[in-house]
Short mmCIF file of C-alpha atoms and ligand atoms in Angstrom, two decimals:
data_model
loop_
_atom_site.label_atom_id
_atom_site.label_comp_id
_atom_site.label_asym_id
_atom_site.label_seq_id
_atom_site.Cartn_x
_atom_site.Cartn_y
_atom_site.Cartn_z
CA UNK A 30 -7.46 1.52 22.25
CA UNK A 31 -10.19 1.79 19.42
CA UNK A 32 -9.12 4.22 16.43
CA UNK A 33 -12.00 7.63 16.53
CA UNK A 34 -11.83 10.72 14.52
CA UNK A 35 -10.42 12.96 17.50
CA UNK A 36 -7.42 10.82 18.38
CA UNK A 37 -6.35 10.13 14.57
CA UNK A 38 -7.00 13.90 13.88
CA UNK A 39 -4.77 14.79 16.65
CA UNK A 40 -1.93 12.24 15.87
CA UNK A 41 -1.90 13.39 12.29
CA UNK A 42 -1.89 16.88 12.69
CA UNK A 43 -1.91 18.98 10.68
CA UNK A 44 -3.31 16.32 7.96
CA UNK A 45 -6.42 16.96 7.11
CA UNK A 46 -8.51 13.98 8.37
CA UNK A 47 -11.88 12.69 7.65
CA UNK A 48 -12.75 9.16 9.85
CA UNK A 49 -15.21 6.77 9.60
CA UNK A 50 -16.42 3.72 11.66
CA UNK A 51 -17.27 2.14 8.44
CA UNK A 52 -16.58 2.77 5.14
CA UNK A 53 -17.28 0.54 1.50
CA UNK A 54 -13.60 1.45 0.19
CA UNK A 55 -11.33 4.10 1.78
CA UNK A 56 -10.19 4.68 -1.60
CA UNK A 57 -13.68 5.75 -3.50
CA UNK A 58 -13.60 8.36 -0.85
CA UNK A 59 -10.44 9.37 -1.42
CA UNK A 60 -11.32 9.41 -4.96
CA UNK A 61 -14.44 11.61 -3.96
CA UNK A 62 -12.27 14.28 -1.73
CA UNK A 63 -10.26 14.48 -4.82
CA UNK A 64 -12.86 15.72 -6.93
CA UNK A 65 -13.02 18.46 -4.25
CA UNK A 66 -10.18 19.57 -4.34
CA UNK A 67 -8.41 18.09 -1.77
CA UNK A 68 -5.29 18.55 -0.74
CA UNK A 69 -1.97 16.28 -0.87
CA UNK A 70 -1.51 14.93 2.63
CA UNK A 71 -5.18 14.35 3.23
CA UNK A 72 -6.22 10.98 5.13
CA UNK A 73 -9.07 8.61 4.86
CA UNK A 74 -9.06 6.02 7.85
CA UNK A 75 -11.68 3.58 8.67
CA UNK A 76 -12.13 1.09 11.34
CA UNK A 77 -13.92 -1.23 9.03
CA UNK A 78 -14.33 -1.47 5.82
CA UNK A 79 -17.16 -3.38 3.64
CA UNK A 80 -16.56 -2.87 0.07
CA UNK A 81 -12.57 -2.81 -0.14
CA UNK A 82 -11.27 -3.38 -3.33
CA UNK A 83 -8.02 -4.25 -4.04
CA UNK A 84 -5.41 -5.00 -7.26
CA UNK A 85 -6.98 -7.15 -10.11
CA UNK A 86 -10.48 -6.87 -9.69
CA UNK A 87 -10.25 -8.59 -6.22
CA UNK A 88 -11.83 -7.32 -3.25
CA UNK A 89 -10.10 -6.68 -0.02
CA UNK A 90 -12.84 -7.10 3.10
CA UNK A 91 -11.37 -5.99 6.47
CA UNK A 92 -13.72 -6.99 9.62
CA UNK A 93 -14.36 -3.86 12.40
CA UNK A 94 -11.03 -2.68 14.64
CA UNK A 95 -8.22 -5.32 12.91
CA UNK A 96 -6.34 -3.48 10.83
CA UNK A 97 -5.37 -0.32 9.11
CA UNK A 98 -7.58 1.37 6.54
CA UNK A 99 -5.97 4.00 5.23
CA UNK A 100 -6.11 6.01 1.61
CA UNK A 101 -4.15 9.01 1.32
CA UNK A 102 -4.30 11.62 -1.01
CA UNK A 103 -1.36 12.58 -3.55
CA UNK A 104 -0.66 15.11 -6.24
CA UNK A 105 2.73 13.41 -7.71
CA UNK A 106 3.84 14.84 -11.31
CA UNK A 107 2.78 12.06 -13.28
CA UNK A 108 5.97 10.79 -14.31
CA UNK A 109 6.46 9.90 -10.97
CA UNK A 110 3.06 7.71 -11.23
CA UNK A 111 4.79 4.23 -11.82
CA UNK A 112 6.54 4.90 -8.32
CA UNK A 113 2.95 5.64 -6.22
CA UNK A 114 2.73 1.79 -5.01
CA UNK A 115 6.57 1.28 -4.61
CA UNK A 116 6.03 4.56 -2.34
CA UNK A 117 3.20 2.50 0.03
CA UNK A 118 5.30 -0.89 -0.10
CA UNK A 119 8.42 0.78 1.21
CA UNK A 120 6.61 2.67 3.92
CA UNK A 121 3.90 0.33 4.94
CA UNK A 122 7.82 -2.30 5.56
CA UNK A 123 9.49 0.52 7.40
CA UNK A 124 6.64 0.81 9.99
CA UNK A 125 6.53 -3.32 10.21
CA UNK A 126 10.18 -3.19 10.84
CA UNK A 127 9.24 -0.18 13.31
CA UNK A 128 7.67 -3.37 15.40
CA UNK A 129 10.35 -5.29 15.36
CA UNK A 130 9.50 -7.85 12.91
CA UNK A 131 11.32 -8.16 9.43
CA UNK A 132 9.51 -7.28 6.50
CA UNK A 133 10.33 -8.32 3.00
CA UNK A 134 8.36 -7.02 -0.22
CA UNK A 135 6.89 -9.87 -2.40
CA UNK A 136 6.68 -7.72 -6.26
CA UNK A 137 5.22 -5.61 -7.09
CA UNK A 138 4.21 -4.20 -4.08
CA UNK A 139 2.74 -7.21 -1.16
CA UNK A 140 4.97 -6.32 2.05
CA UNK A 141 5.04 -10.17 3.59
CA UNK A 142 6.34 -10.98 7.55
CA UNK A 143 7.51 -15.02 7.37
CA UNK A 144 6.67 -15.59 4.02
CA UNK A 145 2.89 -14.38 4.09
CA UNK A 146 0.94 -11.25 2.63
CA UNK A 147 0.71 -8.77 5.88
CA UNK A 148 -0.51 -5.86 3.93
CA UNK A 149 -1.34 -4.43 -0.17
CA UNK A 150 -1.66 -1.48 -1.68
CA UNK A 151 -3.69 0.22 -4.40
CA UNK A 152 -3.48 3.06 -6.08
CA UNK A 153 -5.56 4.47 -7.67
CA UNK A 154 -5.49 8.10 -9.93
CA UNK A 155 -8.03 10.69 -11.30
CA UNK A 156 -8.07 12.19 -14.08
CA UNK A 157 -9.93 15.43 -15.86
CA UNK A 158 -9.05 14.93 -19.56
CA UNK A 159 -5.21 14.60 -19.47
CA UNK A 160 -4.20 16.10 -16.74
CA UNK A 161 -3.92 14.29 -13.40
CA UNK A 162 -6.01 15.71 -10.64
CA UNK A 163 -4.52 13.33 -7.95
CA UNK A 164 -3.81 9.96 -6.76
CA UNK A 165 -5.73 7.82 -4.06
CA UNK A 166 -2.96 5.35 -2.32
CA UNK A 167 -4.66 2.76 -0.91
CA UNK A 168 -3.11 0.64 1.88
CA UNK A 169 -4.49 -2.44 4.28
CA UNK A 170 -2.69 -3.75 7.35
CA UNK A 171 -3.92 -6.70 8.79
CA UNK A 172 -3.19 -6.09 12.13
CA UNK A 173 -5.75 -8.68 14.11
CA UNK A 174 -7.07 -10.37 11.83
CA UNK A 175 -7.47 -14.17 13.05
CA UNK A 176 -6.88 -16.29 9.82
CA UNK A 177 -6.76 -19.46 11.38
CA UNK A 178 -8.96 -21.82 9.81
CA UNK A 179 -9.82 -19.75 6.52
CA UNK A 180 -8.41 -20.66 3.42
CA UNK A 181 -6.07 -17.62 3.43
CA UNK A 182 -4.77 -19.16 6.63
CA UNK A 183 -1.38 -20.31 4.27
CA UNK A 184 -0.70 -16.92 2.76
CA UNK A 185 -1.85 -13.97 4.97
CA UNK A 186 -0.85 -12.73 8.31
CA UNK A 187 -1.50 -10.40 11.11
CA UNK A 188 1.35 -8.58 12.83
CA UNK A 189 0.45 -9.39 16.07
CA UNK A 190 0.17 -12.85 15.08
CA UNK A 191 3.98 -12.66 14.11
CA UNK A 192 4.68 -10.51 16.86
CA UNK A 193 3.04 -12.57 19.61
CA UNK A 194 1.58 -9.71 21.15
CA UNK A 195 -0.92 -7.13 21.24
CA UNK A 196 0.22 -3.21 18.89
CA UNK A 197 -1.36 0.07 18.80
CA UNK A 198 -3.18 0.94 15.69
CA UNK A 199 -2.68 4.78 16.42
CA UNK A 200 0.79 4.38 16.75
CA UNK A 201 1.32 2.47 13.54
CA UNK A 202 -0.86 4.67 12.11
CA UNK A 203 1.27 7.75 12.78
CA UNK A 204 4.50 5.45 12.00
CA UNK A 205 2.81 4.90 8.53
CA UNK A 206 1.90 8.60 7.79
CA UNK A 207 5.47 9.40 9.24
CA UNK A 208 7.43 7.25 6.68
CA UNK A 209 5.05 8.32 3.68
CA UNK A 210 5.99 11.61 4.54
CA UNK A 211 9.58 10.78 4.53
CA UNK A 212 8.91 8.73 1.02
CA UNK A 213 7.19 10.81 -0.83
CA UNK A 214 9.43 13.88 -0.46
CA UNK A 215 12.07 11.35 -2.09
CA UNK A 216 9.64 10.10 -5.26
CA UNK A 217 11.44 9.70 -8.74
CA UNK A 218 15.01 9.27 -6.67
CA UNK A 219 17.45 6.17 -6.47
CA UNK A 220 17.17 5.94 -2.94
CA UNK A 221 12.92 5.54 -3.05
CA UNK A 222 13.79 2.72 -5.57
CA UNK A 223 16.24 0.95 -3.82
CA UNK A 224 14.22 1.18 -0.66
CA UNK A 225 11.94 -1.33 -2.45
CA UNK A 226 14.68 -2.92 -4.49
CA UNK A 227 15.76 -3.97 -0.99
CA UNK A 228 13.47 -5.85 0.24
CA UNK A 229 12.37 -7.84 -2.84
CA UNK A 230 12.11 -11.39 -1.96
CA UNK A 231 11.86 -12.96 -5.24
CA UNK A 232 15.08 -11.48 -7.38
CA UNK A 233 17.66 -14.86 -9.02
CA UNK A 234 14.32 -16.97 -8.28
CA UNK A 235 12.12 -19.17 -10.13
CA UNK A 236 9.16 -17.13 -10.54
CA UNK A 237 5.86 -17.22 -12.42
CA UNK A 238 3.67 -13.90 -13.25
CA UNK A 239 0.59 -14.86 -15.42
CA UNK A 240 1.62 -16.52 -17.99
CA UNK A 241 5.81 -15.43 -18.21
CA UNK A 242 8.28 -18.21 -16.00
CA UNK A 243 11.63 -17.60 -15.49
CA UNK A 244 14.60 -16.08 -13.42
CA UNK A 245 13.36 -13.07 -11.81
CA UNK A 246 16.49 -11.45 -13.38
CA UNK A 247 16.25 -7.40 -11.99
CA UNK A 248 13.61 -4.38 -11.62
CA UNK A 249 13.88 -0.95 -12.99
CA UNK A 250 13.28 2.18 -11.33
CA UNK A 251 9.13 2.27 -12.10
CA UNK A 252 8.94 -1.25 -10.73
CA UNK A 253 8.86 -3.01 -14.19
CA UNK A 254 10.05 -6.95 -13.52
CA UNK A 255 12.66 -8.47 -16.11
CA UNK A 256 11.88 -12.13 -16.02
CA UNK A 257 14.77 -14.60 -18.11
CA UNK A 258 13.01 -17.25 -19.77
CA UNK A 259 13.90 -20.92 -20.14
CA UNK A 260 14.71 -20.03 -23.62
CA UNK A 261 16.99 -16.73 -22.76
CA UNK A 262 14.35 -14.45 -23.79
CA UNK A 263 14.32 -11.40 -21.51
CA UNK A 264 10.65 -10.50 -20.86
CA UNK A 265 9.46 -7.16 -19.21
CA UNK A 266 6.40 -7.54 -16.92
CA UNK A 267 4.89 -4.21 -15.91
CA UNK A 268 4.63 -3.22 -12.21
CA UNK A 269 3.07 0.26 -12.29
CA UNK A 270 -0.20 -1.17 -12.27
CA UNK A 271 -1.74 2.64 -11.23
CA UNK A 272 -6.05 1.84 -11.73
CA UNK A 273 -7.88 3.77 -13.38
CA UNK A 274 -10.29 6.14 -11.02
CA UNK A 275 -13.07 7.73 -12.11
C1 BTN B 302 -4.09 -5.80 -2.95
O1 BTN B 302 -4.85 -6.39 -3.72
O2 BTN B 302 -3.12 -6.35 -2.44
C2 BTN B 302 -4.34 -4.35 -2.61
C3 BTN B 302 -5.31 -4.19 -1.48
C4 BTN B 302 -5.54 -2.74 -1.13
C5 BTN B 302 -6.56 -2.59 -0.03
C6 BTN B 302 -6.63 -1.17 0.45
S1 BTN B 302 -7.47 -1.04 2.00
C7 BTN B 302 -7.54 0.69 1.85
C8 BTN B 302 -7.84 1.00 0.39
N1 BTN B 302 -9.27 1.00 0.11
C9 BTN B 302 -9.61 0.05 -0.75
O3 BTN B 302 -10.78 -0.16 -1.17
N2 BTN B 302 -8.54 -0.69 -1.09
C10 BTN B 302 -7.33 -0.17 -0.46
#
């Protein structure tokens, strides 16, 4: 069954919904609805999108019907900022687990199945002056994606490749919006953090972030990495990596 604006307006009720066969990046619309005053809850969904951006300047290109496009729309208190992509990470594993495959969260916030990236998130806040209007979380989950043969065929994933058989997009969907729910109600607590803390894959291992190798040693509650150095230096790498929107 193809995603369309009636059945993911009906699923999500009472969200408010706006759909699109095509989109360039679920999150500049988000970012647009924003300026409009919309409200927290609010859904983007695509079935394709052509101009997807993702963390660190990359882009993040999703052929038609093979995953799920989603931005949603936030107002956190901005404190609570750092915790935005830990909030889509924790989630976005919940509903994986929801299909019966084991998800694990590679930092700061890639939620891999077997080793390899099955979904990533972005978000993304606005700003008038100083004060935060709003927050566009950005998620991708490749669902159908075939990557045999490209050269991300060693480090991405679909979950029906994993699963070995065909899911529902609606019904992960409303999984997804289901668990943010549940998740965002629980931002700036423990239990949010350890939710993510959890499912880290990389904590007492070798690791390498740009240009800082060590023991990945612990996180703290807004995601920042404490790497341990050859040398015993104890060096902070920041998670909360929330982009600037306009
Ligand atoms: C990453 O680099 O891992 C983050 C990728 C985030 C992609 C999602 S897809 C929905 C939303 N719209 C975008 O343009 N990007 C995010």
């Amino acid at each position: 069954m193809t995603l369309s604006a009636h059945l993911v307006e009906e699923r999500l009720k009472p969200r408010r919904v706006r759909f699109y066969e095509q989109a360039d990046s679920t999150n500049d619309l988000a970012l647009e609805w924003l300026r409009e005053g919309a409200a927290s809850g609010a859904v983007i969904v695509t079935n394709e999108q052509v101009k997807g951006r993702g963390r660190l300047g990359r882009t993040w290109h999703t052929p038609p019907k093979t995953a799920l496009i989603v931005s949603i729309i936030l107002h956190p208190r901005r404190e609570h900022l750092p915790q935005m992509t830990m909030l889509g990470a924790v989630a976005i594993a919940e509903m994986v687990e929801s299909s019966g495959l084991q998800a694990e969260i590679k930092w700061p916030n890639d939620v891999q199945v077997n080793g390899k990236k099955v979904s990533g998130v972005l978000a993304e806040a606005a700003w008038d002056g100083e004060r935060l209007r709003g927050v566009a979380l950005g998620m991708g989950v490749n669902v159908r994606i075939d990557f045999s043969g490209t050269e991300l065929a060693t480090t991405a994933i679909s979950l029906e490749t994993a699963l070995g058989k065909r899911l529902n997009r609606l019904d992960l969907l409303a999984t997804l919006a289901g668990r943010l729910d549940y998740w965002y109600g629980r931002v700036g607590s423990t239990a949010l953090f350890e939710a993510w803390r959890g499912r880290l894959n990389m904590l007492g291992k070798q690791i390498a972030v740009g240009n800082v190798t060590g023991t990945a040693e612990a996180v703290v509650v807004d995601g920042t990495l404490l790497i341990r150095e050859a040398d015993g230096n104890l060096r902070r790498v920041i998670a909360g990596d929330i982009a600037l929107g306009s």
